[in-house]
GROMACS .gro file of C-alpha atoms in nm:
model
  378
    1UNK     CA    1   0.066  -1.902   3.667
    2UNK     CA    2  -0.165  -1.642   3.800
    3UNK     CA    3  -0.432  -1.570   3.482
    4UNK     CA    4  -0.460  -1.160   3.411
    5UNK     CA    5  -0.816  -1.071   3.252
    6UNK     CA    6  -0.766  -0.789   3.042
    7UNK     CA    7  -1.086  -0.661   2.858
    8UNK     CA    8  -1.088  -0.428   2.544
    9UNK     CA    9  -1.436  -0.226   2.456
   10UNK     CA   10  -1.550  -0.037   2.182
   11UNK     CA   11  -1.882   0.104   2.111
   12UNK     CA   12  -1.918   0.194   1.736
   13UNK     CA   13  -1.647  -0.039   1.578
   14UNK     CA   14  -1.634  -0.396   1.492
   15UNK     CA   15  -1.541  -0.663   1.806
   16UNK     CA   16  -1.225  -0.732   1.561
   17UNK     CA   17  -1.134  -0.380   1.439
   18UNK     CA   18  -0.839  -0.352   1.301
   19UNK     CA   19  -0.662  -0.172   1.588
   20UNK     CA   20  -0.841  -0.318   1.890
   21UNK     CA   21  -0.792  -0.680   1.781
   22UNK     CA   22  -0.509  -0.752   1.560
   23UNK     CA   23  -0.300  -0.485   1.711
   24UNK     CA   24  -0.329  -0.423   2.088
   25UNK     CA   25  -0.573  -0.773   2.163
   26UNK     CA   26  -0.318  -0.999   1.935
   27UNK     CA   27  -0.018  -0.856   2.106
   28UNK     CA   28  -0.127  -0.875   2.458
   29UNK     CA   29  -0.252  -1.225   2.401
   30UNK     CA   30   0.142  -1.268   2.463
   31UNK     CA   31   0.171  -1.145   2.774
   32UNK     CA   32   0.214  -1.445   2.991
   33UNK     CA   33  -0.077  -1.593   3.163
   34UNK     CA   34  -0.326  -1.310   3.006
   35UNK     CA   35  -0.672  -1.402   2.885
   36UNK     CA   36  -0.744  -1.112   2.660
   37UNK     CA   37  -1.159  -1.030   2.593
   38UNK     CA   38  -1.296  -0.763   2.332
   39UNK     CA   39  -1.631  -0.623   2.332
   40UNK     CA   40  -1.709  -0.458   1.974
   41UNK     CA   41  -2.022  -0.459   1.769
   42UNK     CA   42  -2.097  -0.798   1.566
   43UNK     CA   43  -1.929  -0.830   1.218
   44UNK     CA   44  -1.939  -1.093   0.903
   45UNK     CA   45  -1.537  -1.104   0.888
   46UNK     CA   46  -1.398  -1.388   1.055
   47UNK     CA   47  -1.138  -1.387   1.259
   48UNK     CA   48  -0.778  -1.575   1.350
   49UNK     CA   49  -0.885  -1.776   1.660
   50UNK     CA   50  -0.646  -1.823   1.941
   51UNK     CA   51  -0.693  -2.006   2.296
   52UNK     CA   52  -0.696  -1.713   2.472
   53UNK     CA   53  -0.881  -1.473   2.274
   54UNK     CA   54  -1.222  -1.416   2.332
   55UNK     CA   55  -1.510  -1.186   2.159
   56UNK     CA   56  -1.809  -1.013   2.267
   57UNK     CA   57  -2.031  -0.939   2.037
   58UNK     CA   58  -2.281  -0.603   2.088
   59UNK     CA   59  -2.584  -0.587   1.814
   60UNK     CA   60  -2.519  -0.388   1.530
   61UNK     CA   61  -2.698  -0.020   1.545
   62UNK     CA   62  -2.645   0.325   1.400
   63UNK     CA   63  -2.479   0.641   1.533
   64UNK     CA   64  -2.806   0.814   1.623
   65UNK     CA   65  -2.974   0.531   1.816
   66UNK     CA   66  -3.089   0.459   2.096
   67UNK     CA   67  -2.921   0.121   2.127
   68UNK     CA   68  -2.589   0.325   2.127
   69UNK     CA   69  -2.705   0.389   2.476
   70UNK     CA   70  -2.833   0.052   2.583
   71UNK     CA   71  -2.482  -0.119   2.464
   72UNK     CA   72  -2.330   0.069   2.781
   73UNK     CA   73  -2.567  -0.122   2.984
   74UNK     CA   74  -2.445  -0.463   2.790
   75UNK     CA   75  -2.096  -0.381   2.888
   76UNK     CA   76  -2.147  -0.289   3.239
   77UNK     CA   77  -2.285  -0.664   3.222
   78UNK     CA   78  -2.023  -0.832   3.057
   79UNK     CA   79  -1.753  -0.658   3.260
   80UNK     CA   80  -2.005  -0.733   3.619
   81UNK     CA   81  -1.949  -1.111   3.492
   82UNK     CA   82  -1.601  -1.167   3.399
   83UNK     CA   83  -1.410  -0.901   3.638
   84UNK     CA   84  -1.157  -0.831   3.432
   85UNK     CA   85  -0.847  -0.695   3.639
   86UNK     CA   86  -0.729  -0.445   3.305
   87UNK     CA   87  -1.041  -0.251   3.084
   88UNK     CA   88  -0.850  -0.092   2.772
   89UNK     CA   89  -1.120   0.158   2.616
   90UNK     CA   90  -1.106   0.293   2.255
   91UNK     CA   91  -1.336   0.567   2.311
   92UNK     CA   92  -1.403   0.886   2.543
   93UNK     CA   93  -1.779   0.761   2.572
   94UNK     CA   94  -1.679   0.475   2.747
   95UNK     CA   95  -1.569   0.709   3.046
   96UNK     CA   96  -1.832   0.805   3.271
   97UNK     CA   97  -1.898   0.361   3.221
   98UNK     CA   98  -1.521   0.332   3.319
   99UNK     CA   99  -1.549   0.495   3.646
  100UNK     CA  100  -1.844   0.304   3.774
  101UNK     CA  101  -1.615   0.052   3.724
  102UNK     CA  102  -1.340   0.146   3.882
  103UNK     CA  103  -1.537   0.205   4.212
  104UNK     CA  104  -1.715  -0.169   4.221
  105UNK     CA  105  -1.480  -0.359   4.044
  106UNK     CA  106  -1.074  -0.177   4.129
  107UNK     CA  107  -0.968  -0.276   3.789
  108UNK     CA  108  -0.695  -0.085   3.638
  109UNK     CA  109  -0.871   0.094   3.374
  110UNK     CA  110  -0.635   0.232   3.023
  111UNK     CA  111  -0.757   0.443   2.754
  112UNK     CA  112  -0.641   0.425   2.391
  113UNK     CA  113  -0.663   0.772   2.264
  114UNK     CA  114  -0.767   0.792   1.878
  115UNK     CA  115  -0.869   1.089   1.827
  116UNK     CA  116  -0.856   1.388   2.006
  117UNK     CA  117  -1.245   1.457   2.005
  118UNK     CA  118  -1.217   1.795   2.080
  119UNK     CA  119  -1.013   1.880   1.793
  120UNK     CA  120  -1.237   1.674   1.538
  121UNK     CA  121  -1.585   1.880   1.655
  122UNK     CA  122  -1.422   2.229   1.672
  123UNK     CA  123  -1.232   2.184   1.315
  124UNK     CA  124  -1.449   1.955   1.107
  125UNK     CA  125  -1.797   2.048   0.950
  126UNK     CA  126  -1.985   1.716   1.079
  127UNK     CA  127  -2.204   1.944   1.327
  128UNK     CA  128  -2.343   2.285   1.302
  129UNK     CA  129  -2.125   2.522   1.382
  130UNK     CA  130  -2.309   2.656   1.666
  131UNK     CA  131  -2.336   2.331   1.843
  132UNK     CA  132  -2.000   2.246   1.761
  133UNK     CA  133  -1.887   2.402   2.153
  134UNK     CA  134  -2.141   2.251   2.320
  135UNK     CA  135  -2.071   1.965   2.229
  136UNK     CA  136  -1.660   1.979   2.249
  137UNK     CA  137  -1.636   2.157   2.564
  138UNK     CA  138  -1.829   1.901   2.824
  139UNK     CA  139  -1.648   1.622   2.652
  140UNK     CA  140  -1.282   1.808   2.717
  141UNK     CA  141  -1.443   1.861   3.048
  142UNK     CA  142  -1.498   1.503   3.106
  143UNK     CA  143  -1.142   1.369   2.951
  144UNK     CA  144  -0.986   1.623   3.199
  145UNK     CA  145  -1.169   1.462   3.506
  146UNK     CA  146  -1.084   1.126   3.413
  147UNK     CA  147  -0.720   1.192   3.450
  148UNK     CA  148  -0.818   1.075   3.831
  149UNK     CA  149  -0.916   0.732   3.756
  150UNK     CA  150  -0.718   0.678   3.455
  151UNK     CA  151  -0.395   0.479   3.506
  152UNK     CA  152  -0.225   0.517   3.148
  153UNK     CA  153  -0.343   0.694   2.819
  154UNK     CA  154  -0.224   0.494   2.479
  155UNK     CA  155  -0.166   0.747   2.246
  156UNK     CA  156  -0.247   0.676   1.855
  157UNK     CA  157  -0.040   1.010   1.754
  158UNK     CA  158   0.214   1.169   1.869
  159UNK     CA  159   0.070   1.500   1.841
  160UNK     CA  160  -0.167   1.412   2.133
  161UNK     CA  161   0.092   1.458   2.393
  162UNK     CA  162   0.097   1.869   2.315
  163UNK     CA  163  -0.239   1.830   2.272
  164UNK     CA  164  -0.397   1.694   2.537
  165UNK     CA  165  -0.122   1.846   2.804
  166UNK     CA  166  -0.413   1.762   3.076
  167UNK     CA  167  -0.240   1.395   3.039
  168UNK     CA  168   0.040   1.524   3.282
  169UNK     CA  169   0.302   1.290   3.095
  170UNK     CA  170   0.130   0.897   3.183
  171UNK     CA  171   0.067   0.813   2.843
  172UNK     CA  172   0.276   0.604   2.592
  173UNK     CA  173   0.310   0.638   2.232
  174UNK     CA  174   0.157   0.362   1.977
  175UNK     CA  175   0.156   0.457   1.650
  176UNK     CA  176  -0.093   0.296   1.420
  177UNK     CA  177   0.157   0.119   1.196
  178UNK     CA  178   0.076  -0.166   0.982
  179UNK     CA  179   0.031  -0.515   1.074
  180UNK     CA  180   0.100  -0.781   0.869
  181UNK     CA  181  -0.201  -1.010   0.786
  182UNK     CA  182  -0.262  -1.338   0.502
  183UNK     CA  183  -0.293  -1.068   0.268
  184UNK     CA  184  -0.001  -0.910   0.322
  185UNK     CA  185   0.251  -0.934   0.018
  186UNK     CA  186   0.614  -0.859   0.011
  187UNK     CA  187   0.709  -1.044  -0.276
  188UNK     CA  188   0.712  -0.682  -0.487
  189UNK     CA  189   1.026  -0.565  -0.749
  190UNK     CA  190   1.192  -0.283  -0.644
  191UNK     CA  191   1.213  -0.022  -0.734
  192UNK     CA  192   0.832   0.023  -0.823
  193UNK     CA  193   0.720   0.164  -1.133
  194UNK     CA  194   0.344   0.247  -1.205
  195UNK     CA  195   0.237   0.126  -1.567
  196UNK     CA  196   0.033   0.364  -1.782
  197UNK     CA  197  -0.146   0.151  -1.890
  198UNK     CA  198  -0.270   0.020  -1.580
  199UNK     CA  199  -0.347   0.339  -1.358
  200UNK     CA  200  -0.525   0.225  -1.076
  201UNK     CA  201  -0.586   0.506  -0.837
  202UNK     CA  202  -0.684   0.388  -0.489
  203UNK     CA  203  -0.867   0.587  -0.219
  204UNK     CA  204  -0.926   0.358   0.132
  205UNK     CA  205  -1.052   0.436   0.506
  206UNK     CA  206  -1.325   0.670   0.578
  207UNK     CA  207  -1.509   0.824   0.296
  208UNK     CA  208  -1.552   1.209   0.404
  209UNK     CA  209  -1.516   1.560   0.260
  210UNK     CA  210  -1.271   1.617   0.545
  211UNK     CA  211  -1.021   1.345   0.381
  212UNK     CA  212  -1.050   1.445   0.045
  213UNK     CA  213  -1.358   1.243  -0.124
  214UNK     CA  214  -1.452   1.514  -0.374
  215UNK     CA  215  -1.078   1.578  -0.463
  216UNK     CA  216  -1.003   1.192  -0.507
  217UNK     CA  217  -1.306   1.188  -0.746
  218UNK     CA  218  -1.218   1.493  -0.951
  219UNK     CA  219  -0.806   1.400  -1.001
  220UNK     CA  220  -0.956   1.049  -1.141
  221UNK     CA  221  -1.201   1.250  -1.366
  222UNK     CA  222  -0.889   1.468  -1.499
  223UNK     CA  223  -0.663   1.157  -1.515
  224UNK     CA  224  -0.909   0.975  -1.715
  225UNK     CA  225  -0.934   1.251  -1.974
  226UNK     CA  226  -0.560   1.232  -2.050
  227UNK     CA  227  -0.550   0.815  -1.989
  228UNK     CA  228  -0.884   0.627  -2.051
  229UNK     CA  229  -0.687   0.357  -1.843
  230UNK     CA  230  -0.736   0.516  -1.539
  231UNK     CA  231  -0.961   0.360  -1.254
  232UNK     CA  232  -1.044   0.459  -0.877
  233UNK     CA  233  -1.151   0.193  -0.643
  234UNK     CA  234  -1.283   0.403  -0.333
  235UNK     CA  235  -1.330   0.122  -0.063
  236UNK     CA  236  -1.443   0.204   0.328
  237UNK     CA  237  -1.701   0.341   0.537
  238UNK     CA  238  -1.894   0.666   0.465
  239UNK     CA  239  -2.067   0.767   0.818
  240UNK     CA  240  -2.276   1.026   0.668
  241UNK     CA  241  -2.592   0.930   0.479
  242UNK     CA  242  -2.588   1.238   0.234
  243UNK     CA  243  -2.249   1.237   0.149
  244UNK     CA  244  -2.296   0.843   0.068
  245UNK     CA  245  -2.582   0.948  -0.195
  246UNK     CA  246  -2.448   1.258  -0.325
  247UNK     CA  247  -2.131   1.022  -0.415
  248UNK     CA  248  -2.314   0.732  -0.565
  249UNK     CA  249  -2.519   1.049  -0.776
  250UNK     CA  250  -2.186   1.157  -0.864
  251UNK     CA  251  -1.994   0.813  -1.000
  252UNK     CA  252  -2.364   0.694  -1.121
  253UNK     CA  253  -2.185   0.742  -1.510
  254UNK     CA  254  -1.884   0.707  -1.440
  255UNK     CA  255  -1.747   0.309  -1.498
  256UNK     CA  256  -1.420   0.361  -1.427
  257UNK     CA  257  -1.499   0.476  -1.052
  258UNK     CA  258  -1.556   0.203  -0.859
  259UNK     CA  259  -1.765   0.192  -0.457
  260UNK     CA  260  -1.687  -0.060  -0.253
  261UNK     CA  261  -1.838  -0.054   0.108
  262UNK     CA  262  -2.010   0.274   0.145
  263UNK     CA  263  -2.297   0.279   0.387
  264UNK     CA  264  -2.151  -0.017   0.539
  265UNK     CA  265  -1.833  -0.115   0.723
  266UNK     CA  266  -1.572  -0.294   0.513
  267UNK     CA  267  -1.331  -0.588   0.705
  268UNK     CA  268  -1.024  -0.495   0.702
  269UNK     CA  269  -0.835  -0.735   0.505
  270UNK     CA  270  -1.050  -0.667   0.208
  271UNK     CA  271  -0.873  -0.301   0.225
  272UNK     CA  272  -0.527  -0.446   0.250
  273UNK     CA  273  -0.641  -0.732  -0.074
  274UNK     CA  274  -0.732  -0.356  -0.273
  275UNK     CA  275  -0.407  -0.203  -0.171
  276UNK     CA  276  -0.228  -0.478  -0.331
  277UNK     CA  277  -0.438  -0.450  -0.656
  278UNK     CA  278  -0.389  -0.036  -0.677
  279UNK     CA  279  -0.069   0.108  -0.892
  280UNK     CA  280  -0.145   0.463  -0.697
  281UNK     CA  281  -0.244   0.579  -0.296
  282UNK     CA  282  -0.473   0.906  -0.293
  283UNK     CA  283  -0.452   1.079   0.058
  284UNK     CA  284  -0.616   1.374  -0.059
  285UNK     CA  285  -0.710   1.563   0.271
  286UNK     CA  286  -0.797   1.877   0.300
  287UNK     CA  287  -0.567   2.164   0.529
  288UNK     CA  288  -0.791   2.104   0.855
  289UNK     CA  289  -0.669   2.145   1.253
  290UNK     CA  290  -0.835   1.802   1.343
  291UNK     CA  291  -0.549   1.596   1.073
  292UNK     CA  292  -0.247   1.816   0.992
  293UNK     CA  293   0.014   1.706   1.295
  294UNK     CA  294  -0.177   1.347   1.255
  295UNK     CA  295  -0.024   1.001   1.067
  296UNK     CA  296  -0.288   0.871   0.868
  297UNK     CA  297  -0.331   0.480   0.939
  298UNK     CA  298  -0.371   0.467   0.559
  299UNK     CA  299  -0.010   0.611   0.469
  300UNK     CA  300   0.192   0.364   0.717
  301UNK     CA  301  -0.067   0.091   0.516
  302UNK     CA  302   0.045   0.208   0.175
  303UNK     CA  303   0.403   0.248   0.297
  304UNK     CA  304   0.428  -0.067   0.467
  305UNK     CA  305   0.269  -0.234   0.107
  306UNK     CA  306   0.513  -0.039  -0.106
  307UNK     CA  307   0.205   0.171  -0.291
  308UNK     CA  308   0.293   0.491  -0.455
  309UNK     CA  309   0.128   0.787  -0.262
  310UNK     CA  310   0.037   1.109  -0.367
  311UNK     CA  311  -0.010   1.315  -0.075
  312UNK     CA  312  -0.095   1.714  -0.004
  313UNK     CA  313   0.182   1.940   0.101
  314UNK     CA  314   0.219   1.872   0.455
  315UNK     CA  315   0.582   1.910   0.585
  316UNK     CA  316   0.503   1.600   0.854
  317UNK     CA  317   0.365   1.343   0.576
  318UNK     CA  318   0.652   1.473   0.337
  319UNK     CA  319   0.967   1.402   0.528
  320UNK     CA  320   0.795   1.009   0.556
  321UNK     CA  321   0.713   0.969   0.224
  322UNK     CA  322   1.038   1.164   0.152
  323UNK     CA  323   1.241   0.907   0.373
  324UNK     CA  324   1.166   0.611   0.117
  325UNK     CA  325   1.063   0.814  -0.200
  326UNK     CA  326   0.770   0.646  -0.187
  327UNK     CA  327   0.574   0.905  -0.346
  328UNK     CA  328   0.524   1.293  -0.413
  329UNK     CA  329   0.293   1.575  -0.274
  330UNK     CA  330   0.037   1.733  -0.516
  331UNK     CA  331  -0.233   2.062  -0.481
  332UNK     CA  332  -0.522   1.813  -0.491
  333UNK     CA  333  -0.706   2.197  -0.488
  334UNK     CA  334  -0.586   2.260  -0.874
  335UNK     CA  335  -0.425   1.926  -0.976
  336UNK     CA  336  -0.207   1.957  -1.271
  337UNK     CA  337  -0.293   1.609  -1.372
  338UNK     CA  338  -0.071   1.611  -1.690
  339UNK     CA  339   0.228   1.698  -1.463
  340UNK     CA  340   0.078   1.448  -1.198
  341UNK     CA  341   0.059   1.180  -1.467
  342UNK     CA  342   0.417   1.231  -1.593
  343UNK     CA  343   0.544   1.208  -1.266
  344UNK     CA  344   0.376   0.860  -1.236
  345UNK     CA  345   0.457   0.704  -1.501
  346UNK     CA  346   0.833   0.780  -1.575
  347UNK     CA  347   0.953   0.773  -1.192
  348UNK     CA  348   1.059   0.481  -0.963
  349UNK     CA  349   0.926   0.432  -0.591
  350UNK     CA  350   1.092   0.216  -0.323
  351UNK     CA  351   1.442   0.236  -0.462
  352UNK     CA  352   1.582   0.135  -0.087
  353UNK     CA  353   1.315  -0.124  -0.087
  354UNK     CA  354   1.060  -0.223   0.135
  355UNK     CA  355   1.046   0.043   0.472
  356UNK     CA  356   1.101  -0.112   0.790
  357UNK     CA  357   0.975   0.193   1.018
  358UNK     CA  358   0.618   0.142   0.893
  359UNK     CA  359   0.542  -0.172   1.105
  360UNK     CA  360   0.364  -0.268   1.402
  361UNK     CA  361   0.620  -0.464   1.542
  362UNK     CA  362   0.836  -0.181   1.728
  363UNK     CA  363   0.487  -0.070   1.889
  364UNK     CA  364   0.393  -0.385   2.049
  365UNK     CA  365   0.731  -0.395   2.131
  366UNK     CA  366   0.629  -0.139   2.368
  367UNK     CA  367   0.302  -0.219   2.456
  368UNK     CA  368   0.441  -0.564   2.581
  369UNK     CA  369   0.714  -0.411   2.745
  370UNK     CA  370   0.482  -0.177   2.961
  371UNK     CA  371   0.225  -0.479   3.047
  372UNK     CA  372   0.495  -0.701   3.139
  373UNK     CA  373   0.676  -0.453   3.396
  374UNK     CA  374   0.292  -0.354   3.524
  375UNK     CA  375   0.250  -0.711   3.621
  376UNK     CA  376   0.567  -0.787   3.769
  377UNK     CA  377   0.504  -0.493   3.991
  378UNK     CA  378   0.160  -0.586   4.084
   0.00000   0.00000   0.00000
C-alpha cells in the first residue's frame, strides 16, 4: 500500500494540542496507509504513542519573540525533509509559509480554521483600538488570497461559513466536540444533583476578560458569602502578563479560589481530571462579536462530562444546554447568587442521561470520510 505523508503544524500551541493531535492527527492515523507528522512547540505532557504517529518538536518561546519568526524557518525545514504530500495548518500565520510550499513541494495544502482572526482583533480589547485595523485588515487580505492555493478549509464553527463567505463553499464542518481520553468518566448517576455542601465552581480554557475571568471570580465571592463551602478552581492559560498578576493580586486572600496553570500552558487531560472533580461549569463570557454565534470547546467538554453549566443568555448556547437540561443561563453582569444558589442545589441535571451529540466521534466520521474519497481519487 502506497504510504500518504500528511503533516499537521502549529506555531504557538503544544505538538500534542488537544485539537491537532488527539482529534484530527489520532483520527487520520486511520486512514489507510497514512503516516501522520505534527509540528507544535515542545511540551512536558506525554503522549499515547502509535506506529504511525510522529512529533516535531519547535522550542518553546513567547508571543512577542523573535523565535516566533525563526520557527517558520524550522518548518520550512522539516517539511523540505519529509515531503509530506497533505500540510493541515492550524493557523493563518502559517500562510504566506504554505504557499512557498505549494510551489516547490505540490502538496495539497488544508487549513483548519479556529478562529476567525478578523473577528477576534476588531471585537476584543487585546490591541489598541487604533491598531486594531491595521492589523485585521492585511490579515483578511491575506486569508482572501489564499483561497488560490488552498484546497479545503476545516471549519471549527459553524458560524465561519457566513463569515468568511470568501471560502466560496470548499470547507467542511468539524466541530470541536469532546474526545474521550483515560480520564474520561462515564460511570456518573443520573440525574445529577450538585451538593451544597460541596460547591465546587469550575472555570477552564483561556483565562481572559473577554471569557468572563472577573465575573467567574466575583459569582464565587457572592456564593461564598451565602455558602462558605464554595470553591473555584480556575485552571488554563492566561496569555496576557497583566491580567495574570492583577488575578493572582486579586485571589492573593482568598483560599477558597484556587490557580492552576496561569502563565503557563496546562496539558489537557489535567483540565478534563478538574472537570470531573467540579459540581458546577462557569462560562461566564461577556456579549462580544468575536464569541456570540461560536460553541465554546469548554461547553461540549462539560456536556460531554455531564457538569452542570451556568451559562449567559445566549439563544445558541441555550437551546444546547436546553436540549439535555444540563444547566441554566444567568446575568453573570448582576448575579443573583441566592437565586443562582437555589437553583443549584434543589434541581437535577442530565435527567435523559449522558448526551450523545457532544462527541467527537460523528466529526471524524467526516474527516475520515473526506480523506478517504480524496485518496481514492488521487
Amino acid at each position: 500500500m502506497r504510504k500518504t505523508r500528511i503533516l499537521l503544524a502549529t506555531i504557538l500551541k503544544p505538538v500534542n494540542d488537544t485539537r491537532m493531535f488527539e482529534k484530527f492527527g489520532q483520527s487520520l492515523a486511520k486512514v489507510p496507509g497514512a503516516e501522520v507528522h505534527l509540528i507544535g512547540q515542545s511540551s512536558s505532557q506525554k503522549s499515547e504513542k502509535s506506529s504511525n504517529i510522529f512529533f516535531h518538536r519547535l522550542p518553546n518561546f513567547k508571543r512577542l519573540s523573535f523565535k516566533r519568526i525563526s520557527a517558520q524557518w524550522k518548518i520550512y525545514k522539516i517539511i523540505h525533509k519529509l515531503k509530506p504530500e497533505v500540510i493541515i495548518i492550524t493557523t493563518a500565520e502559517l500562510l504566506p509559509l504554505m504557499a512557498i510550499c505549494k510551489i516547490l513541494f505540490k502538496a495539497e495544502i488544508y487549513y483548519d480554521v479556529q478562529e476567525n482572526y478578523f473577528k477576534n482583533i476588531t471585537s476584543q480589547p487585546t490591541y489598541p483600538a487604533l491598531l486594531r485595523p491595521m492589523l485585521a485588515y492585511p490579515l483578511r487580505l491575506l486569508e482572501k488570497l489564499s483561497t488560490r492555493f488552498i484546497s479545503h478549509y476545516f471549519l471549527a464553527e459553524r458560524s465561519y461559513a457566513t463569515e468568511m463567505t470568501f471560502l466560496a463553499g470548499k470547507h467542511t464542518v468539524l466541530e470541536n466536540k469532546f474526545k474521550p481520553n483515560k480520564h474520561f468518566e462515564s460511570w456518573k448517576t443520573f440525574p445529577v444533583t450538585v451538593n451544597p455542601v460541596e460547591l465546587h465552581l469550575l472555570y477552564s480554557g483561556t483565562i481572559s476578560e473577554v471569557y468572563g475571568m472577573w465575573e467567574a471570580i466575583a459569582l464565587a465571592d457572592r456564593l461564598f458569602v451565602l455558602n462558605n463551602k464554595t470553591k473555584l478552581t480556575i485552571i488554563g492559560f492566561c496569555p496576557q502578563e497583566t491580567t495574570y498578576r492583577k488575578i493572582r493580586k486579586n485571589i492573593a486572600e482568598k483560599p477558597y479560589i484556587n490557580l492552576i496553570g496561569g502563565n503557563k500552558l496546562v496539558p489537557h487531560p489535567e483540565i478534563i481530571k478538574a472537570i470531573n472533580h467540579a459540581s458546577v461549569g462557569l462560562l461566564p463570557y461577556r456579549d462580544n462579536p468575536s464569541t456570540r454565534d461560536c460553541m465554546p470547546t469548554k461547553l461540549f467538554e462539560y456536556l460531554a462530562n455531564c457538569l452542570p453549566v451556568l451559562i449567559p443568555e445566549n439563544p445558541l448556547w441555550e437551546a444546547m444546554v436546553q436540549q439535555s437540561k444540563a444547566g441554566f443561563s444567568v446575568n453573570f453582569t448582576e448575579p443573583d447568587a441566592l437565586n443562582i444558589l437555589n437553583r443549584l442545589t434543589s434541581g437535577s441535571f442530565y435527567p435523559g442521561g449522558q448526551p450523545k451529540h457532544v462527541f467527537w466521534q460523528e466529526e471524524e466520521r467526516k474527516l475520515l470520510s473526506f480523506f478517504n474519497e480524496k485518496l481514492l481519487n488521487s
